[in-house]
Tab-separated table of C-alpha atoms in Angstrom:
chain	number	residue	atom	x	y	z
A	1	TRP	CA	-0.219	0.057	0.050
A	2	PHE	CA	1.367	3.343	-0.610
A	3	ASP	CA	1.075	6.423	1.843
A	4	LYS	CA	-0.217	9.073	-0.344
A	5	SER	CA	-0.499	11.362	2.936
A	6	GLY	CA	3.097	12.981	2.367
A	7	ASN	CA	4.259	12.381	5.812
A	8	ASP	CA	5.557	8.782	5.057
A	9	LEU	CA	4.212	7.341	8.364
A	10	HIS	CA	3.321	3.638	8.330
A	11	GLY	CA	1.429	1.809	11.150
A	12	THR	CA	3.232	-1.415	12.007
A	13	VAL	CA	1.550	-4.745	12.401
A	14	SER	CA	2.804	-7.679	14.461
A	15	GLY	CA	1.606	-11.171	15.088
A	16	ALA	CA	-1.080	-10.756	11.848
A	17	SER	CA	-1.654	-13.673	9.605
A	18	VAL	CA	-3.729	-14.720	6.718
A	19	GLU	CA	-4.470	-18.544	7.606
A	20	ASN	CA	-7.794	-17.773	8.115
A	21	ALA	CA	-8.115	-15.636	4.796
A	22	PRO	CA	-10.493	-17.343	2.198
A	23	SER	CA	-8.835	-19.382	-0.504
A	24	GLY	CA	-6.865	-17.015	-2.756
A	25	ASP	CA	-7.588	-13.990	-0.873
A	26	ASP	CA	-4.794	-12.576	1.226
A	27	GLY	CA	-7.141	-9.747	2.545
A	28	LEU	CA	-5.031	-7.318	0.210
A	29	VAL	CA	-7.321	-7.516	-2.808
A	30	TYR	CA	-7.715	-4.017	-4.686
A	31	GLU	CA	-9.657	-4.049	-8.129
A	32	GLU	CA	-10.953	-1.351	-10.191
A	33	GLY	CA	-13.723	-1.829	-12.809
A	34	GLU	CA	-16.915	-1.276	-14.735
A	35	TYR	CA	-19.897	-3.669	-15.109
A	36	THR	CA	-22.652	-3.953	-17.265
A	37	VAL	CA	-25.616	-3.624	-14.924
A	38	THR	CA	-29.277	-5.848	-15.428
A	39	ILE	CA	-32.387	-5.213	-13.925
A	40	VAL	CA	-34.913	-8.209	-13.519
A	41	GLY	CA	-38.279	-8.700	-11.893
A	42	GLY	CA	-38.044	-10.850	-8.841
A	43	SER	CA	-40.940	-12.977	-10.625
A	44	SER	CA	-40.047	-12.718	-14.373
A	45	GLY	CA	-38.932	-10.366	-17.133
A	46	ASN	CA	-36.689	-7.399	-17.256
A	47	PHE	CA	-35.715	-4.044	-17.724
A	48	VAL	CA	-33.912	-2.834	-21.165
A	49	VAL	CA	-30.838	-0.524	-20.087
A	50	ASN	CA	-29.544	1.789	-22.768
A	51	SER	CA	-26.576	0.515	-24.214
A	52	THR	CA	-24.869	3.841	-23.996
A	53	ASN	CA	-25.559	4.248	-20.227
A	54	ASP	CA	-25.527	0.710	-18.609
A	55	ILE	CA	-22.439	0.823	-16.793
A	56	PHE	CA	-21.325	1.133	-12.978
A	57	ARG	CA	-17.926	1.685	-11.739
A	58	TYR	CA	-16.793	-0.251	-8.512
A	59	THR	CA	-13.671	-0.545	-6.657
A	60	ARG	CA	-12.986	-3.397	-4.269
A	61	ILE	CA	-10.568	-3.383	-1.249
A	62	GLY	CA	-10.391	-6.568	0.502
A	63	ARG	CA	-13.927	-7.421	1.496
A	64	VAL	CA	-15.709	-3.918	0.837
A	65	VAL	CA	-17.293	-3.124	-2.610
A	66	HIS	CA	-17.947	0.433	-3.442
A	67	ILE	CA	-20.471	1.057	-6.369
A	68	GLN	CA	-21.483	4.548	-8.165
A	69	GLY	CA	-22.545	5.288	-11.316
A	70	LEU	CA	-26.001	6.538	-13.437
A	71	ILE	CA	-27.937	4.176	-16.002
A	72	VAL	CA	-30.866	4.673	-18.286
A	73	ILE	CA	-33.481	2.300	-18.331
A	74	ASP	CA	-34.951	2.422	-21.863
A	75	SER	CA	-38.154	0.341	-21.513
A	76	ASP	CA	-40.049	-2.519	-19.663
A	77	ASN	CA	-39.847	-6.394	-20.896
A	78	ALA	CA	-42.648	-8.069	-19.088
A	79	THR	CA	-40.923	-7.058	-15.490
A	80	SER	CA	-43.016	-8.506	-12.687
A	81	GLY	CA	-41.797	-8.700	-9.090
A	82	GLU	CA	-39.393	-6.565	-6.832
A	83	LEU	CA	-36.582	-5.301	-8.900
A	84	GLN	CA	-33.255	-6.696	-8.326
A	85	ILE	CA	-30.035	-4.811	-9.935
A	86	SER	CA	-27.104	-6.793	-10.348
A	87	LEU	CA	-23.780	-6.422	-8.430
A	88	PRO	CA	-20.494	-7.127	-9.589
A	89	TYR	CA	-19.849	-9.472	-6.474
A	90	THR	CA	-22.072	-11.500	-4.460
A	91	SER	CA	-22.369	-9.907	-1.363
A	92	GLY	CA	-20.943	-12.008	2.077
A	93	GLN	CA	-22.516	-13.364	5.022
A	94	ALA	CA	-22.270	-12.449	8.612
A	95	THR	CA	-23.544	-13.160	12.144
A	96	GLY	CA	-27.413	-12.015	12.570
A	97	LEU	CA	-28.058	-9.013	9.746
A	98	GLY	CA	-24.535	-7.547	9.996
A	99	GLY	CA	-24.261	-8.515	6.572
A	100	ARG	CA	-27.085	-6.367	5.141
A	101	SER	CA	-26.055	-2.776	3.775
A	102	TYR	CA	-27.761	-0.082	2.555
A	103	GLY	CA	-26.948	3.197	0.377
A	104	SER	CA	-27.648	6.018	-1.597
A	105	CYS	CA	-29.726	6.166	-4.334
A	106	VAL	CA	-32.015	8.378	-6.908
A	107	LEU	CA	-34.428	8.029	-9.217
A	108	TYR	CA	-35.850	10.287	-11.797
A	109	ASP	CA	-38.179	10.379	-14.698
A	110	HIS	CA	-39.648	7.252	-13.172
A	111	GLY	CA	-43.282	8.231	-13.716
A	112	GLY	CA	-44.311	7.117	-10.443
A	113	THR	CA	-45.827	8.269	-7.329
A	114	ILE	CA	-42.989	7.402	-5.006
A	115	ASP	CA	-43.177	9.638	-2.059
A	116	GLY	CA	-40.468	8.251	0.529
A	117	THR	CA	-36.702	8.285	0.586
A	118	VAL	CA	-35.505	5.540	-1.658
A	119	ILE	CA	-32.443	3.717	-0.888
A	120	THR	CA	-30.482	0.470	-1.999
A	121	SER	CA	-30.638	-2.936	0.202
A	122	VAL	CA	-28.208	-5.754	-0.292
A	123	GLU	CA	-28.912	-8.881	1.768
A	124	GLU	CA	-26.608	-11.468	2.748
A	125	ALA	CA	-25.084	-14.065	-0.183
A	126	ALA	CA	-26.982	-12.172	-2.884
A	127	ALA	CA	-26.089	-11.112	-6.419
A	128	PHE	CA	-28.186	-8.188	-6.938
A	129	PHE	CA	-29.325	-5.224	-4.781
A	130	THR	CA	-33.031	-3.947	-4.403
A	131	LEU	CA	-34.853	-0.488	-4.194
A	132	LEU	CA	-36.370	0.125	-0.736
A	133	GLU	CA	-38.538	3.106	-0.244
A	134	ILE	CA	-38.752	4.474	3.631
A	135	GLU	CA	-42.211	6.331	3.943
A	136	ASP	CA	-42.442	9.065	6.228
A	137	ASN	CA	-43.858	7.128	8.860
A	138	GLY	CA	-41.143	4.233	8.758
A	139	THR	CA	-42.864	1.600	6.785
A	140	ARG	CA	-40.845	0.222	4.131
A	141	ASN	CA	-41.759	-0.881	0.630
A	142	TYR	CA	-39.672	-2.737	-1.942
A	143	LEU	CA	-39.906	-1.362	-5.305
A	144	ASP	CA	-41.176	-3.274	-8.222
A	145	GLU	CA	-42.384	-2.759	-12.024
A	146	THR	CA	-45.408	-0.713	-10.767
A	147	ASP	CA	-43.750	1.951	-9.055
A	148	VAL	CA	-41.699	3.139	-12.119
A	149	ASP	CA	-42.494	3.645	-15.749
A	150	GLY	CA	-40.826	1.697	-18.494
A	151	ALA	CA	-38.391	4.511	-18.860
A	152	TRP	CA	-36.399	6.149	-16.125
A	153	ALA	CA	-32.856	6.594	-14.938
A	154	MET	CA	-30.936	5.686	-11.662
A	155	GLY	CA	-28.064	6.990	-9.684
A	156	VAL	CA	-26.254	4.960	-6.897
A	157	ASP	CA	-23.290	5.219	-4.574
A	158	PHE	CA	-22.737	2.697	-1.805
A	159	CYS	CA	-20.512	0.136	-0.502
A	160	TYR	CA	-21.321	-3.400	0.815
A	161	SER	CA	-19.303	-6.473	1.798
A	162	VAL	CA	-18.415	-9.846	0.065
């Protein structure tokens, strides 16, 4: 790792080992990339993502993956059920609900009547994230095809663990 602070002070770790690390992972995984996003319905169908605006960027450092970007959805291909948006890596598992992750999301031109705050929701051992609406009274609603038109856009910025 490079120290970009300019003070050239590096911490010392003693007694550390990687014997409990997952196979092929020394705990220092670093990867940057882009991936093509897909959106499917929990029951069937999919949304067609604009081929020019269908990419999210990601950075993975160890077990943490950061995702950001904006995609444009062109049409609905008989989508039914809760919206499931692809991740670059399957999320990990933890004790209790410790593996869940939530993050920022903006939807626009969706044509729906969404009146709460929309966030991303990543559950354990999932290859996708969902969109969760939190109403003013605290109730929650996972967005499905009835909450958006055939054409809309989504921007995200969040982290999750693998």
